[in-house]
Coordinates of C-alpha atoms in Angstrom, one line a residue:
X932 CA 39.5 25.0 71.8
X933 CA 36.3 27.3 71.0
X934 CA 33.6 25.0 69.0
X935 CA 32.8 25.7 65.6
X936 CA 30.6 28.6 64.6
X937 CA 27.3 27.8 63.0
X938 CA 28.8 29.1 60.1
X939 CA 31.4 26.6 59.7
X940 CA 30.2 23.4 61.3
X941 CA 26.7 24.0 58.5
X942 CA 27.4 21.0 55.5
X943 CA 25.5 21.6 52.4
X944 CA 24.7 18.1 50.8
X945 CA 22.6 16.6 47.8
X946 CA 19.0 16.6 48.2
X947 CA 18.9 13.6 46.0
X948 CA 21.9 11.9 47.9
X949 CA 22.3 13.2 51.8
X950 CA 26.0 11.4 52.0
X951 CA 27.4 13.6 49.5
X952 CA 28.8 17.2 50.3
X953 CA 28.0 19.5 47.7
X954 CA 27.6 23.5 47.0
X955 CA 25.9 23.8 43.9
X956 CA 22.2 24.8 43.3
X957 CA 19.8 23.9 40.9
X958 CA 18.6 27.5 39.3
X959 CA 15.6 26.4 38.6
X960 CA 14.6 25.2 42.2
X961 CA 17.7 26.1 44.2
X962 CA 18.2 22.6 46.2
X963 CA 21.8 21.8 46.3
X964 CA 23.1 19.2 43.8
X965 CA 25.7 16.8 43.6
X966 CA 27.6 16.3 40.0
X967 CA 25.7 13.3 39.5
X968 CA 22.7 15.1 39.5
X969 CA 23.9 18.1 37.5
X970 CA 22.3 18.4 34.4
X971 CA 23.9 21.8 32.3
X972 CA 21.8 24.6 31.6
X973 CA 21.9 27.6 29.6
X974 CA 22.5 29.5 32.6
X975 CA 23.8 27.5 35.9
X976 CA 23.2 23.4 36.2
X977 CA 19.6 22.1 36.7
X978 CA 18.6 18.8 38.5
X979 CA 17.0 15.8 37.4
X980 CA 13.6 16.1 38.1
X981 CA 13.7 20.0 37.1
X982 CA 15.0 18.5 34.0
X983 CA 12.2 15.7 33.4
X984 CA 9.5 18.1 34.4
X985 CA 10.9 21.2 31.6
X986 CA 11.0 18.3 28.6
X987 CA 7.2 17.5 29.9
X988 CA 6.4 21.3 29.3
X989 CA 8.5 21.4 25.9
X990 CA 5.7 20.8 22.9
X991 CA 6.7 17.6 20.5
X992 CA 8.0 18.6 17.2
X993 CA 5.6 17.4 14.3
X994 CA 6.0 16.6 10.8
X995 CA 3.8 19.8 8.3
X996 CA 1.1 16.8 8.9
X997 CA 0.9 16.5 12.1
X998 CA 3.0 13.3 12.7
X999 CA 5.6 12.9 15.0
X1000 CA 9.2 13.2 13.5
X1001 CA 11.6 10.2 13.4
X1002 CA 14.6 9.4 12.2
X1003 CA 14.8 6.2 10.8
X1004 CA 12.1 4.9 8.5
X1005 CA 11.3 1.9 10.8
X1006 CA 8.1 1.0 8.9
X1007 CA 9.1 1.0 5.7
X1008 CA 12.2 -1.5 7.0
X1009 CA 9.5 -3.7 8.5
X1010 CA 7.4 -3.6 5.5
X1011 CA 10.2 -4.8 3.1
X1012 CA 11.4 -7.5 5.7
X1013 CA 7.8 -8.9 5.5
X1014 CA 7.7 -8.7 1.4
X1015 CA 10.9 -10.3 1.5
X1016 CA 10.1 -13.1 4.2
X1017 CA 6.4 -13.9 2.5
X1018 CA 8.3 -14.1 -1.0
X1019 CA 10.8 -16.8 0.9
X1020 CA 7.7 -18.6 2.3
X1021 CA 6.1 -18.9 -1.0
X1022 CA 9.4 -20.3 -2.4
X1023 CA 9.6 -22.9 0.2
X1024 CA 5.8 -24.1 0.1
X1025 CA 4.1 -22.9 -3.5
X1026 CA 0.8 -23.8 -2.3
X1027 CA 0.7 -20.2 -0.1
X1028 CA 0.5 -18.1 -3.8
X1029 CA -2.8 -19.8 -4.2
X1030 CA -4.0 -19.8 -0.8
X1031 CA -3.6 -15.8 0.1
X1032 CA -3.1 -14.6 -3.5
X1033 CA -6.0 -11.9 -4.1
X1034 CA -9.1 -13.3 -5.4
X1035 CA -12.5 -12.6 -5.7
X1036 CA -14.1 -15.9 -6.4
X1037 CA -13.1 -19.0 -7.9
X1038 CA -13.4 -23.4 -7.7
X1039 CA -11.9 -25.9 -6.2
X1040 CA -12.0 -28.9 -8.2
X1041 CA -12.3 -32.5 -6.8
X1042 CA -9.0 -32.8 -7.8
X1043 CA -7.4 -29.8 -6.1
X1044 CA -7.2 -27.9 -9.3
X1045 CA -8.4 -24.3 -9.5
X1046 CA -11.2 -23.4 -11.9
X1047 CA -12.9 -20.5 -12.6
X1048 CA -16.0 -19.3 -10.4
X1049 CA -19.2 -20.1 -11.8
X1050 CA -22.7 -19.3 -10.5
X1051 CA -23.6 -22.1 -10.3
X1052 CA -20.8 -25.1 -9.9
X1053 CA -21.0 -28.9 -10.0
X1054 CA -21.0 -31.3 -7.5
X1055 CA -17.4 -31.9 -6.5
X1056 CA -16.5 -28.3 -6.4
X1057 CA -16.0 -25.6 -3.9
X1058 CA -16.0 -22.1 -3.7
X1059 CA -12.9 -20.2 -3.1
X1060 CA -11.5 -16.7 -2.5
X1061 CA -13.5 -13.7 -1.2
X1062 CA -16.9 -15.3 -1.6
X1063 CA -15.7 -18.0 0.5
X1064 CA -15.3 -16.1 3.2
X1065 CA -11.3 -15.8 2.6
X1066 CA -11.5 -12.3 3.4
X1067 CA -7.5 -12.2 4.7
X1068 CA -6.8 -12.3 1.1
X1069 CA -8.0 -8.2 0.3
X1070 CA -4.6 -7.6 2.1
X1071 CA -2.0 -10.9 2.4
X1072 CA -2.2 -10.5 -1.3
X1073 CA -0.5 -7.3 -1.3
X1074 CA 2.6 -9.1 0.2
X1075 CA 2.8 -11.9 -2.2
X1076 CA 4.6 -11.8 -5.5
X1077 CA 5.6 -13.7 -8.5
X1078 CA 7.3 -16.9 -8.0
X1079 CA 11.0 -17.5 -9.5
X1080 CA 8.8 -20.0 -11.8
X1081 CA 6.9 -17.4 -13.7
X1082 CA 10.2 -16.4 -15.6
X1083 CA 12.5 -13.5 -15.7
X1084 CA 9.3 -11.1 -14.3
X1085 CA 8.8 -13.5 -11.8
X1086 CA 12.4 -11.9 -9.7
X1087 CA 11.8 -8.5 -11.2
X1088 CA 8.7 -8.0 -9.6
X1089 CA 9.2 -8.5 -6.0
X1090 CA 12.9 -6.5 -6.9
X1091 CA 11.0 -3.7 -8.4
X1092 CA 8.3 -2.8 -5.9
X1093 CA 10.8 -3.3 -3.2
X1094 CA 13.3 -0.5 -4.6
X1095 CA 10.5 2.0 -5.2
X1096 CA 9.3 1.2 -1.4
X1097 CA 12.9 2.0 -0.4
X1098 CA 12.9 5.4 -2.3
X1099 CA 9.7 6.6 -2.5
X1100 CA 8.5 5.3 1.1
X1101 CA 11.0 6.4 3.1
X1102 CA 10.3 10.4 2.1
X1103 CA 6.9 9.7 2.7
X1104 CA 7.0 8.2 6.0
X1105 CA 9.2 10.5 7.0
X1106 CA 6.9 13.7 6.1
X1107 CA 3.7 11.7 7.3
X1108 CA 4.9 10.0 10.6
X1109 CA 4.9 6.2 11.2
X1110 CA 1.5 5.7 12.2
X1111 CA -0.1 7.8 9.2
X1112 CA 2.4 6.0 6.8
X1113 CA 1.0 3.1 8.0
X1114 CA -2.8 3.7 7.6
X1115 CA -1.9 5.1 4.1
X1116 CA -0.1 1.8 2.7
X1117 CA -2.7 -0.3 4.6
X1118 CA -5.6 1.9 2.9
X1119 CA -4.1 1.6 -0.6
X1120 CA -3.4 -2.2 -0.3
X1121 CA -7.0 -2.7 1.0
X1122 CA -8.3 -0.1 -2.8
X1123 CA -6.2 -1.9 -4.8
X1124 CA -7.4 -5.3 -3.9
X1125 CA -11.0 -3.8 -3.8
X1126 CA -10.7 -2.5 -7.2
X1127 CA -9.6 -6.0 -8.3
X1128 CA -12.8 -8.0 -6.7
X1129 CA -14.9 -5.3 -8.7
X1130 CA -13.5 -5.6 -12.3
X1131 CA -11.7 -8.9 -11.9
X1132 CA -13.1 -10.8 -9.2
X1133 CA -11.7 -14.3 -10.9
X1134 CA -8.4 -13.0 -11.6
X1135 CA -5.8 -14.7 -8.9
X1136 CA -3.3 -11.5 -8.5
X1137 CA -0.5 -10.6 -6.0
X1138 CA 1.9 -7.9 -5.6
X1139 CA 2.2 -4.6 -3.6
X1140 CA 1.9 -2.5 -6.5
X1141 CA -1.4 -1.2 -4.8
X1142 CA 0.0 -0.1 -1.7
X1143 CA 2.6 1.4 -3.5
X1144 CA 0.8 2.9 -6.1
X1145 CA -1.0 4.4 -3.5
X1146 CA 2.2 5.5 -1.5
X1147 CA 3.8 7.1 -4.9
X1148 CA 0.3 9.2 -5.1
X1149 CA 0.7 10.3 -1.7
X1150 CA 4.4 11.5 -2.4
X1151 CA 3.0 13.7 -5.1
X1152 CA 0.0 15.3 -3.0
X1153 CA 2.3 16.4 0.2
X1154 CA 5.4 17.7 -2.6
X1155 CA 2.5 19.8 -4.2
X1156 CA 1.2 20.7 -1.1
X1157 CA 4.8 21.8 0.5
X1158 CA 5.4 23.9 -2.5
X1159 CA 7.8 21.6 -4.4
X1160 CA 9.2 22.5 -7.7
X1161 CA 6.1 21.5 -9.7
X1162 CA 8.2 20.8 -12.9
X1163 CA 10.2 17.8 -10.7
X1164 CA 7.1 16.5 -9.3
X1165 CA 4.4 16.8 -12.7
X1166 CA 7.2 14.0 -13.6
X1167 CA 7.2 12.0 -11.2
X1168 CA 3.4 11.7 -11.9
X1169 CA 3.4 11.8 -15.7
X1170 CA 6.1 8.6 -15.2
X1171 CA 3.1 7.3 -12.3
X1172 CA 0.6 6.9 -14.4
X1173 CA 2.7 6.1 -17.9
X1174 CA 3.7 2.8 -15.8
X1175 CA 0.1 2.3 -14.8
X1176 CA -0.6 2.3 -18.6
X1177 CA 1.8 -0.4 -19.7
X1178 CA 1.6 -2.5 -16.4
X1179 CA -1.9 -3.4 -18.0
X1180 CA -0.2 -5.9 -20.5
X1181 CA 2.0 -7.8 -17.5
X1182 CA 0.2 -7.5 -14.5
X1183 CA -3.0 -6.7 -12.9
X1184 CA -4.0 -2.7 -13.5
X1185 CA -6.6 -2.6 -11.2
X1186 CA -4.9 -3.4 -8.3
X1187 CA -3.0 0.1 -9.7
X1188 CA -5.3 1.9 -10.1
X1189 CA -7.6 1.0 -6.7
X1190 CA -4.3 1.8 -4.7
X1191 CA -3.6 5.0 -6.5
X1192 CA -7.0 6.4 -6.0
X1193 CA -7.0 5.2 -2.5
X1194 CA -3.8 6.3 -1.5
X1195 CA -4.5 10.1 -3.3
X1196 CA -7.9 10.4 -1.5
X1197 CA -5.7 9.4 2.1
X1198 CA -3.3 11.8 1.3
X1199 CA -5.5 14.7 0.4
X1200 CA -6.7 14.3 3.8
X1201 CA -3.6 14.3 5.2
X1202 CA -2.1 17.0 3.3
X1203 CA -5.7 19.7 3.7
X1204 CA -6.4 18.9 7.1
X1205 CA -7.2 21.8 9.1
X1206 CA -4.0 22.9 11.5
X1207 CA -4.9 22.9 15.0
X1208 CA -5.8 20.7 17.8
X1209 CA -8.6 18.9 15.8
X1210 CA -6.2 18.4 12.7
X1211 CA -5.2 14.4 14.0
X1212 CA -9.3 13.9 14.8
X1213 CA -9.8 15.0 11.0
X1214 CA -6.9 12.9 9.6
X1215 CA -8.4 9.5 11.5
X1216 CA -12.0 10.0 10.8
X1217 CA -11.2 10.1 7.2
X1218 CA -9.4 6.8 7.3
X1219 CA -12.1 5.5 9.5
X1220 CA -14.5 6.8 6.7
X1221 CA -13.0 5.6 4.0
X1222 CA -12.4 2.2 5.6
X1223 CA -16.0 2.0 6.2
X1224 CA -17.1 3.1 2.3
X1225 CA -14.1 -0.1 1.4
X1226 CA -15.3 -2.6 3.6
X1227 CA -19.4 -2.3 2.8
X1228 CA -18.2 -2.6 -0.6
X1229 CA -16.0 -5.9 -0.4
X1230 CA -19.1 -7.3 1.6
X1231 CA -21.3 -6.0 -0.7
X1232 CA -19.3 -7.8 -4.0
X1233 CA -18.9 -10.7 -2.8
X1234 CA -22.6 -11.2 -1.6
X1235 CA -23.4 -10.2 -5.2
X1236 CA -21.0 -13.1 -6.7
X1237 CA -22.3 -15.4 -4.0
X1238 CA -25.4 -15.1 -5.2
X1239 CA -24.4 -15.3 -9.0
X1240 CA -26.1 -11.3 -9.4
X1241 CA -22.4 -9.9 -10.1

């Protein structure tokens, strides 16, 4: 018998796996492929590491702000899973409302009673809150809410601010991105407990309303600026700010109002940032800024109370 021709007796076989017999080619680099490797293309099949190397080359899809696009809100989950685990905390032990409540300054008497700051305080008594160096409570305060005890508001509250986080914060997170989201409820918790050591420094408050006061600003700024239906939108803010109104008489308006002003300034610098490779560098050094101009002022306060010029 005459040997095989050179033709016959060549074998074609995967470049990724040398045991298996194949007669396909990548199109993109033309080594042969096995079906395991086979990835389908719009023309031909493509391997692996053609594959890997085209989604390197293929530019992210953003958010009109620059954020990456997702598609579960995943931070606004997180965020009412720790509302909802702090309000079972405070449940359990009582004495967490008054440890990381928001407050500015205030006593601890001899007896473990809380009293109300003075510049000067007996003997007996401590200082408490900000001006004791309690600086945690600027933002665990925005994650506490009315105890069961404080009456029919006492539910409502923590059931109120969580349904408006489920509806308003999903669309934002979901225009902003999940890091941006984050910085902009973190930014309007940390106003709205600012605003509250300024006017009310020995008022003992809780509640998210800040951050989400702050959040529902935001959602107005980027509809405006994506060309909603400004009729739809106006509404939305008229309603904003009537609730701001009448939440003076129940709870603590300036938490309100520090969060909305905080959270509109974040999102006008979300929302106006220039497009382009520096638009993300913009967006955080505002933050950064504004973080800054939040802190000097909390340190500034409560060296004021401390040392009874407030």
């Amino acid at each position: 018998m005459e040997p095989d021709s050179p033709s016959e007796s060549a074998v074609t076989t995967c470049y990724r796996h040398p045991k298996v017999e194949c007669h396909v080619r990548c199109t993109r680099c033309d080594r042969y492929i096995c079906p395991d490797c086979m990835r389908e293309a719009a023309v031909g099949h493509h391997c692996v590491e053609c594959v890997r190397e085209g989604a390197r080359s293929v530019r992210e899809a953003r958010t009109a702000f620059g954020g990456r696009i997702t598609t579960a809100p995943l931070v606004t989950y997180a965020l009412i899973a720790l509302n909802v685990l702090a309000y079972l905390a405070e449940v359990v032990r009582p004495e967490i409302l008054d440890r990381f409540s928001i407050l500015g300054a205030g006593l601890t008497g001899p007896d473990g009673g809380h009293y109300v700051w003075q510049d000067t305080y007996p003997v007996g008594f401590s200082p408490e809150g900000v001006v004791n160096g309690e600086w945690d409570r600027l933002l665990t305060g925005a994650f506490l809410h009315l105890p069961p005890t404080q009456g029919t508001f006492g539910i409502l509250h923590i059931v109120m601010n969580m349904v408006t986080l489920w509806n308003v914060g999903r669309v934002v997170e979901s225009q902003l991105g999940r890091s941006r989201y984050l910085a902009l409820y973190g930014l309007s918790a940390l106003g709205g407990s600012l605003l509250v050591l300024l006017l009310a420094p020995t008022t003992s408050t809780v509640g998210a309303s800040g951050a989400l006061f702050g959040v529902s600003a935001a959602y107005y700024v980027l509809a405006r600026r994506l060309g909603a239906d400004p009729r739809s939108v106006n509404r939305f803010m008229a309603g904003l700010l009537l609730w701001l109104v009448l939440s003076a008489a129940i709870t603590s308006w300036q938490g309100h109002l520090g969060g909305l002003l905080t959270g509109s300034a974040v999102a006008l610098a979300f929302a106006y940032a220039p497009r382009g490779g520096r638009r993300t560098l913009v967006q955080a050094g505002a933050c950064v800024v504004l973080l800054a101009v939040l802190v000097l002022l909390a340190v500034g306060m409560a060296s004021a109370l401390k040392n009874g010029t407030a």
